[in-house]
Amino acid sequence: MKRIEAINDFVIKFANVNGSGSASANELFAKAVMRMGVPVSPRNIFPSNIQGMPTWYEARVCEKGYHGRRGGVDMMVAMNPQTWDADVAEVETGGYLFYDSTRPLPASKFRDDVHTIGVPLTDIANAAYSEPRQRQLFKNIIYVGALSVLLDVEAQVFETLFAEQYKGKERLLESNVQALHLGRNYVKEHLQAPLGIRVQRADNVGDQIFTDGNSAAGLGLVYGGATVAAWYPITPSTSVPEAFQKYCSKFRVDPATGQHKFAIVQAEDELASIGMVVGAGWNGARAFTATSGPGVSLMTEFIGLAYFAEIPVTIINVQRGGPSTGMPTRTQQSDLLSCAYASHGDTKHVLLFPQDPHECFTHSAAALDLAERLQTPIFVMSDLDIGMNQRLCKPFVWDDAQAYDRGKIMTAEELEAGKPFGRYRDVDGDGIPWRTLPGTHPSKGAFFTRGTSRNPQAMYSEAGPDYIYNMERLLRKFITAATLVPQPVFRPAQQPTRLGVIYYGSTSPAMREALDVLERNGVYVDAMRLCAFPFPDSVSEFIAAHDKVFVAEQNRDGQMRTLLINELEINPAKLVRVLHYDGTPITARFIIRTIHDSVAKELV
Amino acid sequence: MTFIAKPRLHHPTLHTNQVGYTRRDYEGRISTLCAGCGHDSISAAIIQACWDLNIEPHRVAKLSGIGCSSKTPDYFLGASHGFNTVHGRMPSVLTGANLANRELLYLGVSGDGDSASIGLGQFANAMRRGVRMAYIVENNGVYGLTKGQFSATADRGSKSKKGVVNSESPVDLVGIALQLGATYVARSFSGDKAQLVPLIKGAMEHGGAAFIDVISPCVTFNNHSGSTKSYDYVRQHNEAVSRIDFMEPGQEITTDYPPGALVEVEQHDGSLLRLRKLHTDYDPTDRYAAMSYMQTHAALGEILTGLLYIDPLATDLHTALNTTAQPLNTLNAAQLNPGQKALDKINAALR
């Protein structure tokens, strides 16, 4: 029988039951691979339920460092009888099926074209432990131990990880090491190892860190100087404010007084959370909320107010499957248009597109600067794939000499010195007016903020010229924004080509791999990764320089394509959709196949 | 209502308060509300209270939602920053503003359409959160800007101007405020300035969430014979639990009333609220008795006014969150940013 043979290049998937304690065991496995110097990118695939439902953890081991989903499964660790049939069916021909052989499963439920590896995990756990919960939890460590021999991961790596995790908790350390070796010893005594797929020590991780986007965003908001956070729990963004809270507790508590240099409120709903952020931004604090698509829907009235009244607001949108409640625990990039044009009337909002946890950190910090510089809402468009999965990425860096950009805030001294103030006057030609903060001066600089139309002095006005002046100025501000946001990243093909591809955010790692493979197959494509909306001129130039431009994204309607057509007045025929939207992260295989098919059609 | 703009200049001999402002300095733009609107009387009471309290106008942030009442912050404290937010969501914006800078005084102005319907949730949660502010609802039981629909505070059985009878039960904002933990709860009548001004002063100086429900008849749409929010109806059914005087800290306390008929309530900043009881058994520091007393009188068709409840030791959201005394909006990168050294440790722990 064919056997998949691959060193440091395979996909292993764990099928578990939610609440069984498997998550930490699976993460332990991924970390061990990373400590072997081999890049790994795991993904949680879980239903919108708390306990008892199926959950999967797919880890891609890839020495070349591709972090996107590859597609296909080389080894299935099938620990959930409920999903057995589907899990078995997913294994690639010549792949491996690992299962708990304590109870025999009907022969019809196996496949002849995959290698089956049975380990009596329940028997081993029951023999070693008497308490039911211990039996369950250590069964997970036992299978990790068994896999470590099958895949040739060093025991010492696990023992070091245990020592770090259970520092000062000797009993837990010992029992975990014991469970690990129970699994290892069984395989050594009863099975042939290693398998055709295995891990071999390498040095390809370098100084990269292993973290998730939501934790990184929370940290970025601390470094960017957010002091007010208001939020309402929603999957998959909840861990952003939780990370912010954790890091604030560590770094923002005055050691002398115990007082907090931050305020976090769990609001009663999304409307209140964005309202608090608007109030704090109006009053000069750096404030943010984190939410997902349904939350953005609820916030849109306030977002329109913040746009029109010109108030700094930072929104971390960790996207999930929509519309409506959609697929709360699955990933998509489908909030693009609802965020770009959130609220009624003529509105346009700045969007930032992080591609990995490192950029969740940098973009979240930058969003706070941009919000104050531009006096407008800024969206950081993360998604579940980046936000909730750990990923190898560049380490976090901060320039200690960097001061925060507070934007155009007129001080009491400037007002006193006679500097003219008109809240909505475009004195600098960039569309950005000056503002004053409440309480600044006893007699100068006060104004009334409102969502209704006004004149440049902030006085209520429905006069046509006043309204048009204001709306045109807001457009000028948006043009200014295009010069301040992170610029697109251009990756030229190895040979001149008339083909281009545009992509953004969490599509990036799969795209990097797809481009390499396409190039090896003789398909050359220039690539542009968009990092923000509004689009700078370089995007129009890129599209103009190619006959055909693929736009790869994770939604049904090609929302980025629509945005490009709408904002840059591109001929729609020139932009070809590459759309993946089943709720799982886009794979390199999907991108390759779609682009290949499109190019092949042309050749025919 | 007048369309004649107020002159900016005023006579140099006008009396100034302790911080050097004339009463005119506490005024705002000319009201565009209907002549005789109760809301204008409330604006006048706010102006009087702030002048009396020697508050520097620019140290007040005045926030409102949408509606007739929410237009009024434009008509007082012209040197203050104001914010007309969205319908019913003033409390959250005020909460955020308060978190950003705890040193300002926050005045929230709302209406019954604003706070009892679309904004009921935000009103309730601001009360339970203990945001330090004076939250004034100008309550006329009707939607004025859309010409006379019932609001959620309209009494069951009351009639609209067009003769429609309200079949729904009213929302009692005072009852909600008491139940959810507001630490200063009062009800008054826009036509009773003698009672309203000290109530506003007490609310402005209070250390937690202060709420005043002010019955404020709508002269255009809800001042007719079938209304229970009309001037005549309220005057006929008003039952005051207290007549109030407010004493600033450091000011000599005098009283014209015989001992035993007075109760003095010290606020967090040392100021005194002096209450002359109309009902000798009324204790304004007993939350549960206040709820019961109010409901008993409501059943009798009486509108209970005065200071219904106060917690003199009230604290606010900042206390609960243990935030630093320095306003959060003044903290800079050196105070907020842990720096690269801390990042190095975080990076190391993530490998």
Coordinates of C-alpha atoms in Angstrom, one line a residue, chain A residues 10 12 14 22-37 40 57 59 61 138-167 172-185 187-188 198-201, chain B residues 351:
Chain A
F10 CA 2.6 17.1 6.6
I12 CA -2.0 16.3 11.1
F14 CA -7.0 16.0 15.7
S22 CA -7.8 18.0 24.3
A23 CA -6.9 21.7 23.4
S24 CA -3.9 21.9 25.7
A25 CA -2.6 18.5 24.6
N26 CA -2.9 19.5 21.0
E27 CA -1.2 22.8 21.6
L28 CA 1.5 21.0 23.4
F29 CA 2.1 18.8 20.4
A30 CA 2.4 21.9 18.1
K31 CA 4.8 23.7 20.4
A32 CA 7.0 20.6 20.6
V33 CA 7.3 20.6 16.8
M34 CA 8.2 24.3 16.9
R35 CA 10.8 23.6 19.6
M36 CA 12.3 21.0 17.2
G37 CA 13.0 24.0 15.0
V40 CA 4.1 24.7 12.5
Y57 CA -7.3 21.0 15.7
A59 CA -1.6 21.4 12.5
V61 CA 4.1 21.1 9.8
F138 CA -4.2 12.1 30.8
K139 CA -5.6 10.1 27.9
N140 CA -4.9 13.2 25.8
I141 CA -1.3 13.4 27.0
I142 CA -0.9 9.6 26.4
Y143 CA -1.9 10.1 22.7
V144 CA 0.6 12.9 22.4
G145 CA 3.2 10.6 23.9
A146 CA 2.3 7.9 21.4
L147 CA 2.5 10.4 18.5
S148 CA 5.8 11.7 19.7
V149 CA 7.3 8.2 19.0
L150 CA 5.4 7.7 15.7
L151 CA 6.5 11.1 14.4
D152 CA 9.9 11.1 16.0
V153 CA 9.5 14.1 18.3
E154 CA 12.0 14.1 21.1
A155 CA 10.7 13.3 24.6
Q156 CA 13.1 15.8 26.1
V157 CA 11.3 18.6 24.2
F158 CA 8.0 17.7 25.9
E159 CA 9.6 17.4 29.2
T160 CA 11.1 20.9 28.9
L161 CA 7.7 22.2 28.0
F162 CA 6.1 20.5 31.0
A163 CA 8.8 21.9 33.2
E164 CA 8.1 25.4 32.0
Q165 CA 4.3 25.0 32.2
Y166 CA 4.3 23.4 35.7
K167 CA 7.1 25.3 37.3
L172 CA 1.4 18.1 38.0
L173 CA 4.8 18.0 36.3
E174 CA 5.5 14.4 37.3
S175 CA 2.1 13.1 36.4
N176 CA 2.2 14.7 32.9
V177 CA 5.7 13.3 32.2
Q178 CA 4.4 9.9 33.4
A179 CA 1.4 10.1 31.0
L180 CA 3.6 11.1 28.1
H181 CA 5.9 8.0 28.7
L182 CA 2.9 5.7 29.0
G183 CA 2.0 6.6 25.4
R184 CA 5.7 6.5 24.3
N185 CA 6.4 3.1 25.9
V187 CA 4.3 2.5 20.8
K188 CA 7.9 1.4 21.4
R198 CA 7.9 12.6 10.7
V199 CA 9.7 15.5 12.3
Q200 CA 13.3 16.0 12.1
R201 CA 15.3 18.7 13.9
Chain B
R351 CA 9.1 30.9 21.7

